[in-house]
XYZ file of C-alpha atoms in Angstrom:
557
model
C 122.516 342.685 -153.267
C 123.601 345.349 -150.757
C 120.199 345.170 -149.075
C 120.455 341.377 -148.823
C 123.917 341.543 -147.213
C 122.731 344.166 -144.727
C 119.785 341.981 -143.846
C 122.086 339.008 -143.227
C 124.290 341.049 -140.895
C 121.375 341.974 -138.654
C 121.212 339.994 -135.348
C 118.449 337.416 -135.232
C 115.713 337.630 -132.619
C 115.260 335.112 -129.781
C 112.300 333.590 -131.578
C 114.409 332.885 -134.665
C 117.292 331.315 -132.734
C 116.949 327.592 -131.808
C 117.705 326.422 -128.311
C 120.095 323.836 -129.729
C 122.256 326.336 -131.754
C 125.906 326.509 -130.704
C 126.418 329.805 -128.786
C 128.842 332.349 -130.220
C 132.333 332.226 -128.709
C 132.236 328.499 -127.870
C 134.539 326.294 -129.879
C 132.585 323.621 -131.635
C 133.386 319.979 -130.828
C 134.141 317.562 -133.580
C 131.528 314.792 -133.415
C 132.826 311.280 -133.172
C 132.254 309.128 -136.220
C 129.074 307.121 -135.881
C 129.364 303.367 -135.801
C 126.381 301.233 -136.706
C 127.406 298.635 -134.150
C 127.528 301.214 -131.347
C 124.972 300.699 -128.573
C 122.312 303.384 -128.619
C 120.165 301.992 -125.779
C 119.340 304.047 -122.721
C 121.289 301.493 -120.732
C 124.569 302.332 -122.558
C 127.414 303.868 -120.499
C 127.493 307.635 -121.134
C 130.568 309.284 -122.694
C 133.092 310.375 -120.087
C 131.965 307.895 -117.383
C 134.706 305.576 -116.208
C 133.914 301.895 -116.701
C 135.330 299.005 -114.690
C 138.385 297.315 -116.088
C 137.976 294.264 -118.212
C 139.657 292.166 -115.554
C 137.003 292.906 -112.928
C 133.969 293.170 -115.206
C 131.859 290.021 -115.320
C 129.083 289.313 -117.749
C 126.035 287.693 -116.149
C 124.496 285.530 -118.842
C 121.990 283.763 -116.567
C 120.077 284.428 -113.391
C 121.978 281.538 -111.813
C 125.461 283.040 -112.535
C 127.312 284.145 -109.411
C 127.434 287.981 -109.336
C 130.831 289.714 -109.226
C 129.981 291.219 -105.835
C 129.750 287.784 -104.235
C 132.620 286.580 -102.077
C 132.804 283.059 -100.746
C 134.883 284.276 -97.788
C 132.210 286.750 -96.692
C 129.179 284.749 -97.806
C 126.020 285.080 -95.669
C 124.958 282.140 -93.581
C 122.442 279.822 -95.232
C 119.088 279.512 -93.477
C 117.663 276.090 -92.786
C 114.464 275.593 -90.781
C 114.943 274.038 -87.356
C 112.806 271.066 -88.279
C 114.519 270.735 -91.663
C 112.903 270.435 -95.075
C 110.745 267.274 -95.242
C 111.564 264.801 -97.969
C 108.662 264.123 -100.309
C 108.545 260.538 -101.505
C 106.608 260.295 -104.735
C 106.414 256.556 -105.210
C 104.325 254.748 -107.756
C 102.114 253.134 -105.107
C 100.665 256.485 -104.038
C 97.668 257.663 -106.105
C 98.518 260.608 -108.313
C 95.876 262.670 -106.491
C 97.858 262.436 -103.247
C 101.151 263.073 -105.003
C 100.013 266.229 -106.744
C 98.035 267.460 -103.739
C 101.215 267.189 -101.678
C 103.123 269.126 -104.332
C 100.500 271.863 -104.523
C 100.536 272.356 -100.767
C 104.317 272.821 -100.709
C 106.145 276.127 -101.249
C 107.537 276.475 -104.758
C 111.132 276.513 -103.494
C 110.702 273.123 -101.804
C 109.041 271.218 -104.631
C 111.149 268.368 -105.998
C 111.725 268.100 -109.732
C 111.140 264.448 -110.677
C 111.803 262.979 -114.072
C 108.954 263.375 -116.590
C 106.647 260.370 -116.702
C 106.269 260.597 -120.487
C 109.502 260.296 -122.471
C 109.775 262.341 -125.636
C 111.684 261.367 -128.765
C 112.782 264.957 -129.246
C 115.250 266.144 -126.633
C 113.654 269.589 -126.605
C 110.438 268.077 -125.248
C 106.858 268.697 -126.320
C 105.500 272.030 -127.443
C 104.575 274.044 -124.377
C 101.338 275.522 -125.835
C 100.037 272.062 -126.743
C 100.702 270.688 -123.262
C 98.979 273.666 -121.667
C 96.009 273.304 -124.036
C 95.658 269.592 -123.196
C 95.873 270.421 -119.500
C 93.137 273.049 -119.750
C 90.833 270.715 -121.685
C 91.228 268.004 -119.054
C 90.599 270.501 -116.268
C 87.519 271.795 -118.063
C 85.911 268.339 -118.154
C 86.680 267.744 -114.484
C 85.366 271.121 -113.328
C 82.260 270.853 -115.512
C 81.568 267.420 -114.027
C 81.452 268.800 -110.479
C 84.946 267.916 -109.249
C 86.427 269.975 -106.430
C 88.833 272.799 -107.222
C 91.765 271.187 -105.430
C 91.383 267.909 -107.325
C 91.114 269.809 -110.626
C 94.345 271.647 -109.875
C 96.004 268.370 -108.891
C 95.002 266.788 -112.215
C 96.258 269.778 -114.202
C 99.513 269.771 -112.260
C 99.962 266.037 -112.877
C 99.536 266.388 -116.647
C 102.039 269.234 -116.893
C 104.700 267.541 -114.806
C 104.258 264.268 -116.670
C 105.227 266.008 -119.905
C 108.213 267.769 -118.359
C 106.727 271.164 -117.438
C 107.614 271.333 -113.767
C 107.381 275.136 -113.388
C 103.609 275.285 -113.767
C 101.035 277.003 -111.604
C 97.373 276.076 -112.258
C 94.541 278.238 -111.016
C 90.902 277.162 -110.836
C 87.813 279.253 -110.231
C 84.163 278.453 -110.784
C 84.078 279.311 -114.499
C 87.710 280.068 -115.411
C 90.770 277.842 -115.691
C 94.236 279.263 -116.165
C 97.752 277.883 -116.085
C 101.140 279.562 -116.285
C 104.466 277.973 -117.208
C 107.829 279.658 -116.758
C 110.723 277.741 -118.394
C 113.338 279.468 -116.228
C 113.868 282.582 -114.178
C 115.137 284.499 -117.206
C 112.470 283.400 -119.719
C 109.065 284.921 -120.201
C 106.161 282.897 -118.764
C 103.564 281.293 -121.022
C 99.987 281.643 -119.776
C 96.804 280.090 -121.143
C 93.209 280.123 -119.918
C 89.896 278.482 -120.702
C 86.328 279.333 -119.718
C 83.831 276.697 -118.556
C 80.547 277.818 -120.067
C 78.459 274.703 -119.626
C 78.327 272.162 -116.830
C 76.763 268.733 -116.887
C 76.532 265.662 -114.687
C 78.178 262.575 -116.149
C 80.310 260.603 -113.727
C 81.161 258.056 -116.423
C 82.958 260.781 -118.349
C 84.529 261.983 -115.099
C 85.913 258.518 -114.360
C 87.296 258.244 -117.907
C 89.164 261.536 -117.491
C 90.637 260.280 -114.206
C 91.815 257.095 -115.934
C 93.455 259.212 -118.641
C 95.295 261.340 -116.079
C 96.351 258.185 -114.248
C 97.832 256.716 -117.437
C 99.612 259.978 -118.258
C 101.102 260.094 -114.748
C 102.251 256.454 -114.905
C 105.888 256.207 -116.105
C 105.289 252.615 -117.292
C 102.581 253.669 -119.774
C 103.586 255.652 -122.836
C 100.917 258.230 -123.695
C 102.038 260.731 -126.301
C 100.368 264.068 -126.796
C 98.600 262.823 -129.910
C 97.329 259.757 -128.070
C 96.138 261.899 -125.142
C 94.263 264.219 -127.523
C 92.687 261.234 -129.262
C 91.504 259.667 -126.004
C 90.215 263.008 -124.745
C 88.216 263.519 -127.944
C 86.738 260.051 -127.510
C 85.725 260.886 -123.942
C 83.975 264.080 -125.071
C 82.086 262.218 -127.833
C 81.078 259.368 -125.546
C 77.337 258.952 -125.160
C 75.678 258.785 -121.763
C 75.355 255.244 -120.394
C 71.628 255.599 -119.625
C 68.884 256.776 -122.005
C 66.416 259.541 -121.237
C 63.579 257.229 -120.233
C 65.856 255.523 -117.687
C 66.657 258.890 -116.133
C 62.971 259.758 -115.868
C 62.222 256.389 -114.256
C 65.150 256.893 -111.872
C 63.787 260.264 -110.758
C 60.450 258.584 -110.008
C 62.170 255.783 -108.073
C 64.148 258.335 -106.090
C 61.068 260.344 -105.111
C 59.049 257.216 -104.265
C 61.843 255.787 -102.112
C 62.256 259.097 -100.308
C 58.523 259.206 -99.550
C 58.784 255.749 -97.993
C 61.672 256.942 -95.806
C 59.422 259.560 -94.176
C 56.566 257.153 -93.484
C 54.731 256.702 -96.787
C 53.157 253.500 -98.060
C 52.555 251.902 -101.444
C 50.046 254.544 -102.589
C 52.374 257.343 -101.542
C 55.224 255.661 -103.422
C 53.246 255.551 -106.660
C 51.921 259.108 -106.385
C 55.348 260.555 -105.473
C 57.016 258.677 -108.329
C 54.416 259.892 -110.828
C 54.749 263.503 -109.666
C 58.562 263.377 -109.864
C 58.471 261.955 -113.387
C 56.104 264.742 -114.458
C 58.460 267.290 -112.941
C 61.422 265.729 -114.731
C 59.677 265.909 -118.112
C 58.639 269.505 -117.441
C 62.240 270.417 -116.587
C 63.432 268.798 -119.828
C 60.829 270.819 -121.723
C 62.077 274.052 -120.128
C 65.664 273.122 -120.940
C 64.745 272.427 -124.547
C 63.265 275.919 -124.815
C 66.497 277.465 -123.560
C 65.227 278.597 -120.165
C 67.820 279.068 -117.394
C 68.302 276.365 -114.803
C 66.455 278.422 -112.184
C 63.169 278.138 -114.105
C 63.820 274.468 -114.748
C 63.856 273.869 -110.989
C 60.710 275.941 -110.572
C 58.944 273.779 -113.130
C 60.288 270.514 -111.707
C 59.129 271.380 -108.164
C 55.523 272.151 -109.089
C 54.157 268.689 -110.163
C 55.194 266.836 -106.939
C 53.671 269.606 -104.821
C 50.527 269.556 -106.963
C 50.186 265.794 -106.506
C 50.531 266.196 -102.750
C 47.863 268.903 -102.626
C 45.543 266.760 -104.750
C 46.093 263.784 -102.433
C 45.287 265.937 -99.394
C 41.760 266.519 -100.767
C 41.100 262.836 -101.367
C 42.573 261.265 -98.260
C 42.190 261.824 -94.551
C 45.808 261.274 -93.486
C 47.884 264.419 -93.587
C 51.162 262.481 -93.519
C 50.511 261.042 -96.974
C 50.434 264.434 -98.690
C 53.502 265.534 -96.743
C 55.386 262.383 -97.733
C 54.565 262.895 -101.428
C 55.872 266.467 -101.464
C 58.910 265.518 -99.387
C 59.783 262.773 -101.861
C 59.645 265.246 -104.723
C 61.984 267.587 -102.849
C 64.537 264.824 -102.337
C 64.891 264.482 -106.100
C 65.592 268.212 -106.526
C 67.896 269.237 -103.676
C 71.344 269.957 -105.238
C 73.399 267.837 -102.883
C 76.270 267.392 -105.341
C 76.881 271.125 -105.754
C 76.488 271.684 -102.011
C 79.125 269.114 -101.084
C 81.534 270.454 -103.714
C 81.034 274.043 -102.537
C 81.659 273.295 -98.879
C 84.653 271.128 -99.778
C 86.211 273.985 -101.775
C 85.704 276.321 -98.833
C 87.290 273.909 -96.375
C 90.333 273.425 -98.606
C 90.910 277.160 -99.051
C 89.347 277.895 -102.460
C 87.008 280.568 -101.197
C 86.117 282.201 -104.514
C 85.060 278.904 -106.068
C 83.254 277.895 -102.881
C 81.307 281.162 -102.790
C 80.295 280.748 -106.427
C 79.166 277.145 -105.918
C 77.177 278.001 -102.803
C 75.587 280.942 -104.602
C 74.519 278.548 -107.344
C 73.041 276.215 -104.727
C 71.157 279.140 -103.202
C 69.638 280.097 -106.556
C 68.550 276.502 -107.232
C 67.021 276.169 -103.781
C 65.188 279.464 -104.260
C 63.799 278.040 -107.495
C 62.555 274.957 -105.634
C 61.040 277.179 -102.946
C 59.214 279.278 -105.523
C 57.761 276.235 -107.286
C 56.594 274.539 -104.096
C 55.304 277.717 -102.455
C 53.169 278.554 -105.487
C 51.351 275.240 -105.250
C 51.177 275.174 -101.429
C 49.752 278.700 -101.356
C 47.111 277.582 -103.817
C 46.316 274.590 -101.619
C 46.045 276.759 -98.498
C 43.707 279.139 -100.347
C 41.513 276.156 -101.263
C 41.340 275.128 -97.567
C 43.420 272.002 -97.881
C 43.480 271.372 -94.140
C 45.195 267.995 -94.503
C 48.398 269.743 -95.443
C 49.147 270.275 -91.749
C 52.229 268.092 -91.095
C 51.946 265.335 -88.523
C 55.155 263.461 -89.228
C 58.358 264.423 -87.465
C 61.785 265.106 -88.850
C 63.880 261.987 -88.556
C 63.338 258.250 -88.793
C 60.953 255.881 -87.135
C 61.939 252.481 -85.757
C 58.692 250.785 -86.741
C 59.847 249.720 -90.239
C 63.639 249.426 -90.216
C 63.926 246.844 -92.995
C 61.622 248.741 -95.350
C 63.475 251.987 -94.715
C 66.875 250.387 -95.318
C 65.645 248.974 -98.632
C 64.153 252.355 -99.520
C 67.450 254.106 -98.768
C 69.325 251.674 -100.976
C 66.796 252.169 -103.781
C 67.173 255.938 -103.393
C 70.961 255.678 -103.721
C 70.555 253.423 -106.748
C 68.268 255.918 -108.477
C 70.593 258.777 -107.569
C 73.549 256.912 -109.110
C 71.634 256.465 -112.369
C 70.732 260.153 -112.462
C 74.428 260.985 -112.036
C 75.302 258.811 -115.073
C 77.696 256.623 -113.084
C 79.514 253.600 -114.418
C 77.606 250.382 -113.989
C 80.398 248.755 -111.967
C 80.097 251.483 -109.302
C 76.315 251.400 -108.885
C 76.297 248.397 -106.547
C 79.037 249.842 -104.333
C 77.333 253.203 -103.935
C 73.996 251.496 -103.268
C 75.505 249.566 -100.377
C 77.239 252.700 -99.145
C 73.901 254.539 -99.060
C 72.316 251.717 -97.065
C 75.184 251.798 -94.558
C 74.804 255.548 -94.186
C 71.101 255.218 -93.416
C 71.733 252.414 -90.904
C 74.296 254.568 -89.127
C 71.942 257.554 -89.118
C 69.036 255.497 -87.778
C 71.166 253.845 -85.109
C 72.449 257.187 -83.837
C 69.065 258.896 -83.950
C 67.316 256.077 -82.052
C 69.904 255.597 -79.292
C 68.962 256.283 -75.653
C 71.194 259.351 -75.818
C 68.782 260.816 -78.383
C 71.478 262.257 -80.590
C 70.242 265.208 -82.622
C 69.449 264.559 -86.315
C 72.071 267.099 -87.398
C 74.862 265.389 -85.453
C 73.726 261.946 -86.588
C 73.700 263.170 -90.181
C 77.244 264.538 -89.865
C 78.571 261.233 -88.485
C 76.799 259.185 -91.158
C 78.083 261.510 -93.883
C 81.599 261.186 -92.466
C 81.318 257.419 -92.818
C 80.194 257.868 -96.422
C 83.174 260.114 -97.144
C 85.560 257.653 -95.514
C 84.328 254.701 -97.570
C 84.195 256.767 -100.734
C 87.782 257.939 -100.299
C 88.915 254.362 -99.684
C 87.328 253.149 -102.918
C 88.748 256.060 -104.889
C 92.271 255.696 -103.495
C 92.583 252.017 -104.234
C 90.950 252.322 -107.653
C 92.864 255.514 -108.594
C 89.583 257.256 -109.449
C 87.463 260.156 -108.264
C 85.629 259.865 -104.958
C 82.494 261.640 -106.221
C 80.854 258.521 -107.768
C 81.183 256.705 -104.440
C 80.015 259.596 -102.253
C 77.423 261.785 -103.955
C 74.713 259.182 -104.499
C 75.289 257.638 -101.061
C 74.356 260.860 -99.250
C 70.957 260.944 -100.974
C 69.050 259.367 -98.047
C 70.519 261.988 -95.671
C 69.298 265.059 -97.573
C 66.952 267.329 -95.546
C 63.782 266.846 -97.564
C 61.366 266.731 -94.617
C 62.701 269.838 -92.893
C 62.624 271.743 -96.177
C 59.013 270.819 -96.854
C 57.809 271.623 -93.338
C 59.531 275.018 -93.499
C 57.932 275.841 -96.848
C 54.519 274.709 -95.637
C 54.780 276.903 -92.539
C 55.734 279.879 -94.678
C 52.742 279.244 -96.930
C 50.523 279.232 -93.820
C 52.065 282.557 -92.609
C 53.794 280.849 -89.672
C 57.142 282.575 -90.028
C 58.727 281.387 -86.790
C 58.068 277.722 -87.460
C 59.068 278.058 -91.102
C 62.347 279.799 -90.378
C 63.225 277.305 -87.640
C 62.539 274.355 -89.943
C 64.486 275.853 -92.842
C 67.368 276.634 -90.493
C 67.386 272.992 -89.450
C 67.443 271.998 -93.120
C 70.416 274.284 -93.805
C 72.263 272.935 -90.764
C 71.629 269.380 -91.939
C 72.904 270.161 -95.424
C 76.074 271.726 -94.034
C 76.525 268.754 -91.709
C 76.408 266.444 -94.744
C 79.005 268.444 -96.638
C 81.341 268.843 -93.658
C 80.971 265.180 -92.710
C 81.862 264.017 -96.217
C 84.932 266.240 -96.314
C 85.993 265.216 -92.818
C 85.729 261.538 -93.704
C 87.910 262.097 -96.756
C 90.516 264.001 -94.755
C 90.594 261.344 -92.036
C 91.256 258.647 -94.631
C 94.221 260.617 -96.007
C 95.501 261.519 -92.556
C 95.359 258.252 -90.630
C 94.905 255.248 -92.872
C 98.035 253.504 -94.008
C 98.511 253.426 -97.759
C 101.480 251.641 -99.333
C 104.246 254.149 -100.017
C 102.420 257.105 -98.499
C 104.172 259.563 -96.263
C 103.349 259.699 -92.593
C 100.601 261.871 -91.251
C 103.116 264.002 -89.349
C 104.675 265.331 -92.563
C 101.374 266.104 -94.263
C 100.909 269.793 -94.940
C 97.764 271.790 -94.401
C 95.797 273.082 -97.343
C 96.422 276.788 -96.782
C 97.148 278.888 -93.719
C 97.345 277.772 -90.101
C 95.199 279.476 -87.416
C 94.513 282.380 -89.763
C 98.101 283.710 -89.871
């Protein structure tokens, strides 16, 4: 025991003493009794710090509550732009596309908050996740059908605002859709996204989705969430309006009509149509085996080129073989994706535009590979009749036949795009008007260049297409895409590929450059025609052109 007491009296070493032990000679403080309701957060006021009196302390329960440091006597001056804040009139007569496009182009602080178009029985409104899911599903169908990014965002914005979600921000890229909703400045945002993994061409389905969005945006039509989901499921299950054999026949009609446009006759029409139908069946076979779309275009481009090479051995006219191959190229050039890509770039959606144009480049490279393989084989076999004798452009010797051929080409293109039957006649006439305008400008004494004539004709197509879409509250794609078919640069593309196959790089590059310029002229002309119709033409209830906002920045600032 004595040894134990002596051991306890020994001073402990520094290693044995804790850093938190009360030092000797310091009076210990009596700890305050712990209260379970006491705040233990790091934001609690420390002990000994003076707090403001209860008379001056003010609890801010919301972000909109006036802070206690604010004084009305010394309030800062409010800023109002010199030109004022323009009043946005969202009347029923304006198509919902124009309404939502105007809202999207406005700053968030200046957007009006209209009453929801769809009334809900429950005062709390619909479930936010369900509305966002419906919005993403509608946007997915529109983007997969080839609609422009701005129109997809406008449709998504219209659906959200119709169900009472006015603080929504949609975002569209080439393969990803996302939307964010923030109930208030003090609530956490709700974000949802959806990936577009497969794209297809069906303008009938696209028009049905536009009708659904139009009904949802109409305050006179009651469309509940359940009804919207039911109609959307019916649209997704809807079968294509044209069977497979009709699509194959339409591809043959398109190629045959295009061969007539560049100077072909009856024999050329039949051979070009047969080659295009073989290419279409070969592309379907590649798709059924799961091959990527690049190889499908390679396979579809080979039969028309093979038919042209075979015709060059059996006939003395070189223009016949060139017309056959040119007709096959008309049926393959991705004009729809090209117009959508350039339109996205012009409206400020550069990421989506770059992705669309990259897709177009890959598809065109596939066409080039398929045609060059066959043309190189023909050059190796001394197919001298492959030397082109026709010129890029139109000839005035057969105006009636060429106008009929252009209308037949637009008709076949509309069938391939799976358009509604009530729009086929309109787009056929629009394609004929475009070709008449192109021929009139190219054959004038001023000798307007084919690229400029193509841009003006495409602008007329875009103008008419936007008119039809605005007054029918539908998408403009069914009225525009098929009508630009006669203007596609099939001849310049073929001549460039043929020159490359014959090792004439200068001629080939010049011809392909002309084809690219023509394609860009088509896309820019279509977009310009659409913008002119929104900017100038008077629409009942629409705001004036002076108050219309630009898509993005101004002069790069």
